[in-house]
Coordinates of C-alpha atoms and ligand atoms in Angstrom, one line a residue:
M19 CA 0.0 0.0 0.0
S20 CA 1.4 3.4 -0.9
E21 CA 2.2 5.6 2.0
Y22 CA -0.1 8.2 0.6
T23 CA -3.2 6.0 1.0
N24 CA -2.4 4.5 4.3
F25 CA -4.7 6.7 6.4
P26 CA -7.8 6.0 8.3
Q27 CA -11.4 5.8 6.6
A28 CA -12.4 9.2 7.9
E29 CA -9.4 10.8 6.3
A30 CA -10.0 8.9 3.1
N31 CA -13.6 10.4 3.0
A32 CA -12.0 13.8 3.4
A33 CA -10.3 13.4 0.0
F34 CA -13.7 14.2 -1.5
T35 CA -13.7 17.9 -0.6
H36 CA -17.2 18.8 -1.7
D37 CA -20.4 18.5 -3.8
V38 CA -20.9 21.2 -6.3
E39 CA -23.9 22.9 -5.1
N40 CA -25.9 26.2 -5.8
M41 CA -24.6 26.4 -9.3
P42 CA -27.0 26.8 -12.3
T43 CA -27.5 24.2 -15.0
E44 CA -26.2 24.9 -18.6
L45 CA -28.3 27.3 -20.5
E46 CA -28.7 25.4 -23.7
N47 CA -31.2 23.4 -25.8
Y48 CA -34.0 25.8 -25.5
N49 CA -36.0 27.4 -28.3
M50 CA -35.2 31.2 -28.7
Y51 CA -38.5 31.8 -30.6
T52 CA -41.1 30.0 -28.5
N53 CA -39.6 31.4 -25.4
D54 CA -39.8 35.0 -26.5
A55 CA -43.2 36.5 -26.3
L56 CA -42.2 39.9 -27.4
L57 CA -40.7 38.4 -30.5
Q58 CA -43.7 36.3 -31.4
K59 CA -46.0 39.2 -31.0
A60 CA -43.8 41.4 -33.3
I61 CA -43.8 38.7 -35.8
K62 CA -47.7 38.6 -35.8
R63 CA -47.9 42.4 -35.6
G64 CA -45.7 42.7 -38.6
G65 CA -47.9 40.2 -40.6
A66 CA -45.1 37.5 -40.8
E67 CA -47.2 34.6 -39.4
W68 CA -46.5 32.7 -42.4
A69 CA -42.8 32.4 -41.2
E70 CA -43.7 30.8 -37.9
E71 CA -42.4 27.3 -38.8
D72 CA -39.2 28.6 -40.1
L73 CA -38.7 31.0 -37.1
Q74 CA -39.4 28.1 -34.6
K75 CA -36.8 25.9 -36.4
L76 CA -34.3 28.6 -36.2
G77 CA -35.1 29.4 -32.7
Q78 CA -34.5 25.8 -31.7
L79 CA -31.3 25.7 -33.8
C80 CA -29.9 28.9 -32.1
G81 CA -30.7 27.7 -28.8
S82 CA -28.9 24.3 -29.3
A83 CA -25.8 23.4 -27.4
E84 CA -24.1 22.8 -30.8
V85 CA -24.9 26.3 -32.3
I86 CA -24.0 28.0 -29.0
E87 CA -20.7 26.2 -29.2
W88 CA -20.2 27.5 -32.7
G89 CA -20.5 30.9 -31.4
N90 CA -17.7 30.2 -28.8
E91 CA -15.4 28.3 -31.1
S92 CA -15.5 30.8 -34.0
N93 CA -14.2 33.5 -31.5
K94 CA -11.6 31.4 -29.7
V95 CA -9.7 30.6 -32.8
K96 CA -9.2 33.8 -34.6
P97 CA -9.2 34.1 -38.3
R98 CA -5.6 34.0 -39.9
L99 CA -4.4 35.8 -43.1
E100 CA -2.3 34.1 -45.8
T101 CA -1.2 36.8 -48.1
H102 CA 0.6 34.4 -50.5
N103 CA 0.5 30.7 -51.2
R104 CA 3.5 28.4 -50.9
Y105 CA 4.7 29.1 -54.4
G106 CA 4.7 32.8 -53.8
H107 CA 1.5 33.9 -55.6
R108 CA -0.7 36.6 -54.0
I109 CA -3.9 35.0 -52.6
D110 CA -5.0 37.4 -49.9
E111 CA -6.9 34.5 -48.1
V112 CA -8.2 34.5 -44.8
I113 CA -8.6 31.0 -42.9
F114 CA -11.6 30.8 -40.5
H115 CA -12.5 28.3 -37.8
P116 CA -15.1 26.0 -39.4
A117 CA -17.6 27.2 -36.8
Y118 CA -17.6 30.5 -38.4
H119 CA -18.5 29.0 -41.8
N120 CA -21.2 26.9 -40.1
L121 CA -22.8 30.3 -38.7
M122 CA -22.4 32.0 -42.2
S123 CA -24.1 29.1 -43.8
T124 CA -26.9 29.1 -41.2
S125 CA -27.6 32.8 -41.6
K126 CA -27.4 32.7 -45.4
G127 CA -29.6 29.5 -45.6
H128 CA -32.3 31.2 -43.5
G129 CA -32.4 34.3 -45.8
V130 CA -30.7 36.7 -43.4
A131 CA -28.6 38.1 -46.0
G132 CA -31.4 38.9 -48.5
D133 CA -34.7 37.3 -48.1
P134 CA -36.8 40.5 -48.0
W135 CA -35.3 41.7 -51.2
A136 CA -35.7 38.2 -52.9
N137 CA -39.3 37.7 -51.8
P138 CA -40.8 41.0 -50.8
K139 CA -44.2 40.5 -49.2
K140 CA -46.0 41.6 -46.0
G141 CA -43.8 40.8 -43.0
A142 CA -40.6 39.9 -45.0
H143 CA -38.4 42.4 -43.2
V144 CA -40.0 41.6 -39.9
K145 CA -39.4 37.9 -40.3
R146 CA -35.8 38.7 -41.3
A147 CA -35.5 40.9 -38.2
G148 CA -36.6 38.1 -36.0
S149 CA -34.1 35.7 -37.6
Y150 CA -31.3 38.2 -37.2
Y151 CA -32.3 38.8 -33.6
M152 CA -32.1 35.2 -32.8
I153 CA -28.8 34.4 -34.5
G154 CA -27.4 37.6 -33.1
Q155 CA -27.9 36.1 -29.6
V156 CA -25.5 33.4 -30.6
E157 CA -22.7 35.2 -32.3
A158 CA -22.2 38.9 -33.7
G159 CA -18.9 38.7 -35.6
H160 CA -20.4 36.7 -38.7
G161 CA -23.3 39.2 -38.6
C162 CA -20.9 41.8 -40.1
P163 CA -20.7 40.2 -43.7
I164 CA -24.3 39.0 -43.5
T165 CA -25.5 42.6 -42.8
M166 CA -23.3 44.1 -45.4
T167 CA -24.4 41.6 -47.9
F168 CA -28.0 42.2 -47.0
A169 CA -27.5 46.0 -47.1
A170 CA -25.7 46.2 -50.4
V171 CA -28.8 45.4 -52.5
P172 CA -30.3 48.9 -52.5
T173 CA -26.9 50.3 -53.8
L174 CA -26.3 47.5 -56.3
M175 CA -29.8 48.1 -57.8
K176 CA -28.6 51.6 -58.9
D177 CA -26.9 50.1 -62.0
P178 CA -29.2 47.6 -63.9
K179 CA -26.3 45.7 -65.4
I180 CA -24.5 45.2 -62.2
A181 CA -27.7 44.5 -60.4
A182 CA -28.5 41.6 -62.9
E183 CA -25.1 40.1 -62.6
W184 CA -24.7 40.3 -58.9
I185 CA -28.1 40.5 -57.1
P186 CA -29.2 36.9 -57.9
K187 CA -26.0 35.6 -56.2
V188 CA -26.3 38.0 -53.2
L189 CA -29.8 36.6 -52.6
N190 CA -28.9 32.9 -53.1
T191 CA -29.3 31.2 -49.8
S192 CA -26.5 28.9 -50.3
Y193 CA -23.0 29.9 -48.8
D194 CA -19.8 29.6 -50.8
P195 CA -16.6 30.7 -49.0
R196 CA -14.3 29.7 -51.9
N197 CA -11.7 32.2 -52.9
V198 CA -12.7 32.1 -56.7
I199 CA -14.2 34.5 -59.3
H200 CA -17.9 35.4 -58.7
T201 CA -18.8 33.9 -62.1
E202 CA -17.9 30.5 -60.8
K203 CA -20.2 30.9 -57.7
E204 CA -24.1 30.9 -57.3
S205 CA -23.8 32.8 -53.9
V206 CA -21.7 35.7 -52.9
T207 CA -21.1 38.0 -50.1
I208 CA -20.4 41.8 -50.3
G209 CA -18.3 44.0 -48.1
M210 CA -18.0 47.6 -47.7
A211 CA -14.7 49.8 -47.7
M212 CA -15.1 53.5 -47.0
T213 CA -13.0 54.3 -44.0
E214 CA -9.4 55.4 -44.6
K215 CA -6.6 56.5 -42.2
Q216 CA -7.3 60.2 -42.6
G217 CA -11.1 60.0 -42.3
G218 CA -13.8 57.5 -41.1
S219 CA -16.8 59.5 -40.3
D220 CA -15.8 62.2 -42.8
V221 CA -15.5 60.1 -45.9
R222 CA -15.2 63.2 -48.0
Q223 CA -11.6 63.0 -47.1
N224 CA -11.0 59.8 -49.0
S225 CA -7.8 60.0 -50.9
T226 CA -8.3 56.7 -53.1
R227 CA -8.3 57.7 -56.7
A228 CA -10.3 56.1 -59.5
Y229 CA -9.2 56.1 -63.2
P230 CA -11.5 55.1 -66.0
I231 CA -10.1 52.3 -68.1
A232 CA -12.0 53.5 -71.2
E233 CA -15.4 55.0 -70.9
R234 CA -16.7 56.9 -67.9
G235 CA -20.1 56.4 -66.3
S236 CA -22.2 53.8 -64.4
G237 CA -21.3 50.2 -65.0
Q238 CA -17.9 51.1 -66.6
G239 CA -14.6 49.8 -65.4
Y240 CA -12.0 51.9 -63.4
E241 CA -8.8 51.3 -61.7
L242 CA -8.6 52.4 -58.0
V243 CA -5.3 53.3 -56.4
G244 CA -5.2 54.0 -52.6
H245 CA -5.9 52.3 -49.3
K246 CA -8.6 51.4 -46.9
F247 CA -7.9 51.4 -43.2
F248 CA -11.0 49.2 -42.1
V249 CA -12.2 46.5 -44.4
S250 CA -14.2 44.0 -42.6
A251 CA -14.9 40.5 -43.9
P252 CA -12.1 40.7 -46.6
M253 CA -13.2 37.3 -47.9
C254 CA -16.2 38.9 -49.4
D255 CA -16.5 38.5 -53.2
A256 CA -16.8 42.2 -53.8
F257 CA -16.8 45.4 -51.9
L258 CA -18.7 48.7 -52.2
M259 CA -16.0 51.4 -52.1
L260 CA -15.7 55.1 -52.3
A261 CA -12.9 56.6 -54.3
Q262 CA -12.3 60.0 -56.0
A263 CA -13.0 60.1 -59.7
E264 CA -12.8 63.1 -62.0
G265 CA -16.3 64.0 -61.1
G266 CA -15.9 63.8 -57.3
I267 CA -16.3 61.0 -54.8
S268 CA -17.9 58.0 -56.3
C269 CA -19.2 54.6 -55.4
F270 CA -17.6 51.4 -56.8
L271 CA -18.1 47.7 -56.8
V272 CA -14.6 46.2 -56.5
P273 CA -14.5 42.3 -57.0
R274 CA -11.8 40.1 -55.4
W275 CA -11.1 38.7 -58.9
R276 CA -11.0 40.7 -62.1
P277 CA -13.5 39.8 -64.9
D278 CA -10.6 38.1 -66.9
G279 CA -10.1 35.7 -63.9
T280 CA -6.8 37.3 -62.8
K281 CA -6.4 38.3 -59.0
N282 CA -7.6 41.9 -58.5
P283 CA -4.8 43.9 -56.7
L284 CA -7.0 44.5 -53.7
Q285 CA -4.2 43.4 -51.3
V286 CA -4.8 42.6 -47.6
I287 CA -2.0 44.2 -45.7
R288 CA -2.8 42.9 -42.3
L289 CA -5.7 41.8 -40.1
K290 CA -6.7 44.1 -37.3
D291 CA -6.1 42.9 -33.7
K292 CA -9.5 43.8 -32.3
M293 CA -10.7 43.6 -28.7
G294 CA -13.9 41.9 -29.8
N295 CA -15.7 40.7 -32.8
A296 CA -12.9 38.2 -33.0
S297 CA -14.5 35.7 -35.4
N298 CA -14.9 38.4 -38.0
A299 CA -11.7 39.4 -39.8
S300 CA -11.1 43.1 -40.2
S301 CA -8.4 44.2 -42.4
E302 CA -6.2 47.1 -43.8
T303 CA -6.1 46.9 -47.5
E304 CA -4.2 48.6 -50.3
L305 CA -5.5 49.1 -53.8
R306 CA -2.8 48.9 -56.5
G307 CA -4.9 49.6 -59.7
A308 CA -7.8 47.4 -58.4
F309 CA -10.6 47.0 -60.9
G310 CA -14.1 48.2 -60.0
W311 CA -17.3 49.1 -61.6
L312 CA -18.8 52.6 -61.1
I313 CA -22.2 52.4 -59.5
G314 CA -24.4 55.5 -60.3
D315 CA -22.8 58.7 -61.4
E316 CA -19.4 60.1 -60.7
G317 CA -19.7 62.5 -57.7
R318 CA -22.8 60.8 -56.2
G319 CA -20.8 58.1 -54.3
I320 CA -21.7 59.1 -50.7
A321 CA -25.4 59.5 -51.5
N322 CA -25.3 56.1 -53.3
I323 CA -23.4 54.2 -50.5
L324 CA -25.6 55.8 -47.9
E325 CA -28.5 53.6 -48.8
K326 CA -26.3 50.8 -47.8
V327 CA -25.3 52.5 -44.5
A328 CA -28.8 53.0 -43.5
M329 CA -29.5 49.4 -43.6
T330 CA -26.3 48.4 -41.7
R331 CA -27.2 51.0 -39.0
Y332 CA -30.6 49.2 -38.9
D333 CA -28.9 45.9 -38.2
C334 CA -26.8 47.6 -35.5
I335 CA -30.1 48.2 -33.7
L336 CA -31.1 44.6 -34.1
G337 CA -27.6 43.3 -33.1
S338 CA -27.4 45.3 -30.0
S339 CA -31.0 44.4 -29.0
A340 CA -30.1 40.7 -29.7
A341 CA -27.1 41.1 -27.3
M342 CA -29.4 42.5 -24.7
R343 CA -31.8 39.6 -24.9
Q344 CA -29.0 37.2 -24.6
H345 CA -27.7 39.0 -21.5
M346 CA -31.3 38.7 -20.1
T347 CA -31.7 35.0 -20.7
Q348 CA -28.3 34.4 -19.2
I349 CA -28.9 36.4 -16.0
V350 CA -32.5 35.4 -15.2
H351 CA -31.4 31.7 -15.7
H352 CA -28.5 32.3 -13.4
T353 CA -30.3 34.2 -10.7
S354 CA -33.2 31.9 -10.6
Q355 CA -30.9 29.1 -9.7
R356 CA -28.4 30.8 -7.4
K357 CA -29.2 31.3 -3.8
A358 CA -27.6 33.9 -1.4
F359 CA -28.6 34.8 2.1
G360 CA -31.4 32.3 2.1
D361 CA -33.2 32.7 -1.1
Y362 CA -33.0 32.7 -4.9
L363 CA -31.3 35.8 -6.1
D364 CA -34.1 36.5 -8.5
K365 CA -36.4 36.8 -5.5
K366 CA -34.4 39.4 -3.6
P367 CA -36.0 42.7 -4.0
L368 CA -32.9 44.7 -4.8
M369 CA -31.9 42.0 -7.5
Q370 CA -35.4 42.1 -8.8
N371 CA -35.1 45.9 -9.3
V372 CA -31.9 45.5 -11.3
L373 CA -33.2 42.4 -13.3
A374 CA -36.5 44.1 -14.3
D375 CA -34.8 47.3 -15.2
L376 CA -32.4 45.6 -17.5
E377 CA -35.3 43.7 -19.0
L378 CA -37.1 46.9 -19.8
E379 CA -34.1 48.2 -21.7
A380 CA -34.0 45.0 -23.7
Q381 CA -37.6 45.0 -24.6
A382 CA -37.7 48.6 -25.5
S383 CA -34.5 48.3 -27.7
A384 CA -36.0 45.4 -29.6
L385 CA -39.4 47.1 -30.2
I386 CA -37.5 49.9 -32.1
G387 CA -35.8 47.4 -34.2
F388 CA -39.0 45.5 -35.1
R389 CA -40.7 48.8 -35.8
V390 CA -38.1 49.7 -38.3
A391 CA -38.5 46.4 -39.9
E392 CA -42.3 47.2 -40.3
S393 CA -41.4 50.3 -41.8
L394 CA -39.2 48.7 -44.4
D395 CA -42.1 46.3 -45.2
N396 CA -44.4 49.2 -45.6
L397 CA -42.1 51.4 -47.6
Q398 CA -41.4 48.5 -49.9
A399 CA -45.3 48.4 -50.4
G400 CA -45.2 52.0 -51.4
D401 CA -46.0 53.9 -48.1
Q402 CA -43.6 57.1 -48.4
D403 CA -44.5 58.2 -44.8
E404 CA -43.1 54.9 -43.4
G405 CA -40.0 55.9 -45.3
S406 CA -39.8 59.2 -43.6
L407 CA -40.3 57.5 -40.2
M408 CA -37.6 55.0 -40.9
R409 CA -35.3 57.7 -41.9
M410 CA -35.6 59.3 -38.5
L411 CA -36.0 56.0 -36.2
T412 CA -32.9 54.6 -37.7
P413 CA -30.3 57.1 -36.4
V414 CA -32.3 57.7 -33.2
G415 CA -32.3 54.0 -32.5
K416 CA -28.8 53.3 -33.5
Y417 CA -27.5 56.2 -31.3
W418 CA -29.4 55.1 -28.2
I419 CA -29.6 51.4 -28.4
C420 CA -26.0 50.8 -29.3
K421 CA -25.0 53.3 -26.6
R422 CA -26.9 51.3 -24.0
Q423 CA -25.4 48.0 -24.9
P424 CA -22.1 48.2 -23.1
G425 CA -23.6 49.4 -19.7
H426 CA -26.2 46.7 -20.1
A427 CA -23.5 43.9 -20.7
Y428 CA -21.4 45.1 -17.6
E429 CA -24.5 45.3 -15.3
A430 CA -25.7 41.8 -16.5
M431 CA -22.3 40.5 -15.8
E432 CA -22.5 41.9 -12.2
T433 CA -25.8 40.1 -11.6
I434 CA -24.0 36.9 -12.2
G435 CA -21.0 37.7 -10.3
G436 CA -17.5 36.3 -10.6
S437 CA -18.3 33.5 -13.0
A438 CA -19.4 36.1 -15.6
V439 CA -15.9 37.4 -15.7
M440 CA -14.5 34.1 -16.7
E441 CA -13.6 33.2 -20.2
N442 CA -15.5 30.1 -20.3
S443 CA -18.7 32.1 -19.7
I444 CA -20.4 33.7 -22.8
M445 CA -20.4 37.2 -21.1
P446 CA -16.9 38.3 -21.7
R447 CA -17.3 37.8 -25.4
F448 CA -20.6 39.8 -25.2
Y449 CA -18.9 42.5 -23.3
R450 CA -16.0 42.9 -25.6
E451 CA -18.5 43.0 -28.5
A452 CA -20.5 45.8 -26.8
P453 CA -18.8 49.0 -27.7
I454 CA -18.5 48.2 -31.4
N455 CA -22.0 48.7 -32.7
T456 CA -21.8 52.2 -31.3
I457 CA -18.6 53.1 -33.0
W458 CA -18.8 51.6 -36.5
E459 CA -21.4 52.5 -39.1
G460 CA -21.5 56.1 -37.8
S461 CA -20.5 56.7 -34.2
G462 CA -22.7 58.3 -31.6
N463 CA -22.3 62.0 -32.5
V464 CA -22.5 61.1 -36.2
Q465 CA -26.1 59.6 -35.6
C466 CA -27.0 62.7 -33.7
L467 CA -25.9 64.9 -36.5
D468 CA -27.8 62.5 -39.0
V469 CA -31.0 63.3 -37.1
L470 CA -30.5 66.8 -37.8
R471 CA -29.7 66.0 -41.4
A472 CA -32.9 64.1 -41.7
M473 CA -34.8 67.1 -40.5
Q474 CA -33.3 69.2 -43.2
K475 CA -33.4 66.7 -46.0
D476 CA -36.7 65.2 -45.5
P477 CA -38.9 67.7 -43.5
N478 CA -41.6 65.0 -43.2
S479 CA -39.3 62.8 -41.1
L480 CA -39.8 64.7 -37.9
D481 CA -43.5 64.9 -38.3
A482 CA -43.6 61.1 -39.1
F483 CA -41.7 60.5 -35.9
F484 CA -43.9 62.6 -33.7
K485 CA -47.0 61.0 -35.3
E486 CA -45.5 57.6 -34.3
V487 CA -44.8 58.6 -30.7
A488 CA -48.3 60.2 -30.4
L489 CA -50.1 56.9 -31.0
A490 CA -49.7 56.3 -27.3
K491 CA -50.8 59.7 -26.2
G492 CA -53.5 59.7 -23.5
S493 CA -52.5 56.3 -22.0
D494 CA -50.2 57.7 -19.3
K495 CA -49.7 61.2 -17.9
N496 CA -46.0 60.8 -17.3
F497 CA -45.7 59.8 -21.0
D498 CA -47.8 62.7 -22.1
A499 CA -45.7 65.2 -20.1
Y500 CA -42.4 63.7 -21.4
F501 CA -43.7 63.9 -25.0
A502 CA -44.8 67.5 -24.6
K503 CA -41.3 68.4 -23.2
L504 CA -39.6 66.8 -26.3
Q505 CA -41.8 68.7 -28.6
N506 CA -40.6 71.8 -26.9
E507 CA -37.0 71.1 -27.7
F508 CA -37.9 71.8 -31.3
T509 CA -39.5 75.2 -30.9
N510 CA -36.3 77.0 -30.9
L511 CA -33.7 75.3 -33.1
E512 CA -30.8 77.4 -31.9
N513 CA -27.8 75.4 -30.8
L514 CA -29.5 72.2 -31.8
E515 CA -26.1 70.6 -32.8
Y516 CA -24.7 71.4 -29.3
R517 CA -27.9 69.9 -27.7
A518 CA -28.2 67.0 -30.2
R519 CA -27.2 64.1 -27.8
S520 CA -29.7 65.4 -25.2
V521 CA -32.4 65.9 -27.8
V522 CA -31.9 62.4 -29.5
E523 CA -31.8 60.6 -26.2
K524 CA -35.1 62.1 -25.3
M525 CA -36.5 61.1 -28.8
A526 CA -35.4 57.5 -28.3
I527 CA -36.9 57.3 -24.8
A528 CA -40.2 58.8 -26.1
V529 CA -40.6 56.4 -29.0
Q530 CA -39.6 53.5 -26.7
G531 CA -42.2 54.6 -24.3
S532 CA -44.9 54.8 -27.0
L533 CA -43.9 51.4 -28.4
M534 CA -44.0 50.0 -24.9
L535 CA -47.3 51.3 -24.0
R536 CA -48.7 49.8 -27.2
Y537 CA -47.0 46.5 -27.6
A538 CA -45.5 45.4 -24.3
D539 CA -47.2 43.8 -21.4
S540 CA -48.8 46.3 -19.2
A541 CA -46.5 45.7 -16.2
A542 CA -43.4 46.3 -18.4
A543 CA -44.9 49.3 -20.1
D544 CA -45.9 50.9 -16.6
A545 CA -42.4 50.2 -15.3
F546 CA -40.7 51.6 -18.4
I547 CA -42.7 54.9 -18.0
A548 CA -42.2 55.0 -14.3
G549 CA -38.4 54.3 -14.6
R550 CA -37.5 56.4 -17.6
M551 CA -40.0 59.2 -17.6
G552 CA -41.1 59.6 -13.9
E553 CA -39.7 61.9 -11.5
N554 CA -37.4 59.5 -9.7
S555 CA -35.7 58.0 -12.9
G556 CA -32.2 57.2 -11.7
N557 CA -28.7 57.1 -13.3
T558 CA -28.0 53.3 -13.1
Y559 CA -30.0 50.2 -13.4
G560 CA -32.1 49.1 -10.3
M561 CA -33.7 52.4 -9.4
L562 CA -37.2 51.7 -10.5
P563 CA -39.8 53.2 -8.2
Q564 CA -42.0 51.0 -5.9
G565 CA -45.4 49.4 -6.7
L566 CA -44.4 47.7 -9.9
D567 CA -45.0 44.1 -10.9
L568 CA -41.3 43.2 -11.3
A569 CA -41.7 39.4 -11.2
S570 CA -43.8 39.3 -14.3
I571 CA -41.3 41.6 -16.2
I572 CA -38.4 39.3 -15.2
D573 CA -40.4 36.2 -16.3
H574 CA -40.2 37.4 -19.9
A575 CA -36.6 36.6 -19.9
R576 CA -37.0 33.1 -18.2
V577 CA -36.7 30.3 -20.8
E578 CA -38.1 26.7 -20.6
F579 CA -36.3 23.8 -21.9
Ligands
FAD609 C1 -14.4 46.4 -35.8 C2 -14.5 47.4 -36.7 C3 -14.8 47.1 -38.1 C4 -15.0 48.0 -39.1 N1 -15.1 47.7 -40.3 C5 -15.2 48.7 -41.3 C6 -15.6 48.2 -42.7 O1 -15.7 47.1 -43.1 N2 -15.6 49.2 -43.6 C7 -15.4 50.5 -43.3 O2 -15.6 51.3 -44.2 N3 -15.3 50.9 -42.1 C8 -15.1 50.0 -41.2 N4 -14.8 50.4 -39.8 C9 -14.5 51.8 -39.5 C10 -15.7 52.4 -38.8 O3 -16.8 52.6 -39.6 C11 -15.1 53.9 -38.4 O4 -14.2 53.6 -37.3 C12 -16.0 54.8 -38.0 O5 -16.9 55.3 -39.0 C13 -15.4 56.0 -37.2 O6 -14.5 56.6 -38.0 P1 -13.1 56.8 -37.4 O7 -12.7 55.6 -36.6 O8 -12.2 57.3 -38.5 O9 -13.3 58.0 -36.3 P2 -13.5 59.6 -36.6 O10 -14.3 59.9 -37.8 O11 -12.2 60.3 -36.5 O12 -14.3 59.9 -35.5 C14 -14.0 60.0 -34.0 C15 -15.2 60.5 -33.2 O13 -15.4 61.8 -33.6 C16 -16.9 61.9 -33.7 N5 -17.1 62.8 -34.8 C17 -16.9 62.8 -36.1 N6 -17.4 63.9 -36.7 C18 -18.0 64.7 -35.7 C19 -18.7 65.9 -35.7 N7 -18.8 66.6 -36.9 N8 -19.1 66.5 -34.6 C20 -18.8 65.8 -33.4 N9 -18.3 64.6 -33.3 C21 -17.9 64.0 -34.5 C22 -17.3 60.5 -34.0 O14 -18.6 60.3 -33.6 C23 -16.3 59.6 -33.2 O15 -16.8 59.5 -32.0 C24 -14.8 49.4 -38.8 C25 -14.5 49.8 -37.4 C26 -14.3 48.8 -36.4 C27 -14.2 49.2 -35.0

């Protein structure tokens, strides 16, 4: 017998130090759709009941242990750049973990990159919003090329020849990651390259130049010389780019391969070392005479690419709302199985105050995203007022919801405690992802300035916005007072640029209040108004006033297996 096991029975028993107790079960194998009443109601309201079956299937898939693990794995093993092959040929190829491709294939397969354009009908955008909202709860990084591909369609449509060649491949629901010319593919993805070193928000500073190969004009070939400081998803098959042509800043579609089958000199210099969004490669790229087709007129580049940018901003709203929903399911699951000081944490009054407040934020954010989706459907059906509403709601929502995401992530982590800081929890990934949506696609200030721009360019947009908010008038006196104060902000337009953050924040809370009063459960609507528009609204989560039905608000984030 070894000297180490030669001890009395009581001592041997002591080798078993403890049972693991008071720890939650894994949060996996649940249906993200059937467990989300707010989402189901949004689908019905938007007229997308026809998509129920597909959404249920996707909900089950997104909540499955396997797909959750794809989210983790695709971020643990970062993409790697191979600039040349072993024989020294330039390839500019990024190698991803297979889990990334699985996620891409799932999103493409469920039409997230284009279905509403391919099959426009009532509820098409709302259905896609629901799908994006669920897959976004799993993983955000792959959402970048999915969003850019979806968003490219309105810009691609500006040139009929380009549209005919590219859009069917954009809308195809298969996924083909091969590094080959687009003519050999049925399905493509599209990226976007605007930002240069000297200017991101102010793309008028772009220094990349474009020279016509023969003729000038939309659909003609040009050669581009310059650089792009941020090019995400560099394995996309083509990129919408801005460059200076003779007629001014212009929009181009630059493919990875030239039409003659040779490698386009769109050279990836390096991948960015990002704090989050790890599964998604973002690169610095140089254009050494890269071939591109002009889209639209020379000099109209910013206007033409902005149609794409409006769509990517909308997806930022959906993505940030999805993240908040994931935070909520995590923390309600955890606190309902974790006891401290004699009871489950989700039964403790102070914790209930925090959980319910975070849930209100998540619900109010999602409602804006689904409302923009409805506007898109209505606009596609010809309702121009809905276009004006969307024009305003998008920057308002992008500003506020993306800005609320980082604080929401951190507060959610705190409700879990120490385990949420560990890298084998989903929370550090969501925390590192959180500041990105607010920075890219127009940072906070730029969104506020865009609200002012919308007022100038489309005078109907502010009216359409107020009309939407006013739909809840008369249902709560705090709401009515808040709305009246907001309207007063616009009686004197002096210093509006200086005041823009303050005004846009109020616009966001006002429209959230209106949507909550109309579409959320009454307990949540009452609490939102009391917490955000009442006299005692606080500066951090967990300061809701008394007398609210917090348990039922929290229940909305509780999932059943
Ligand atoms: C992970 C990641 C991926 C990205 N991928 C892409 C991509 O694929 N393609 C692409 O084109 N770009 C991409 N970007 C770039 C991104 O869009 C820019 O970083 C963003 O537009 C801001 O530009 P900038 O970094 O140059 O900052 P700047 O433009 O210098 O802005 C800095 C700050 O100044 C503020 N600001 C700007 N103008 C004003 C003003 N008039 N008044 C007050 N404040 C103002 C901004 O809001 C911002 O907060 C990516 C960025 C990140 C982080």
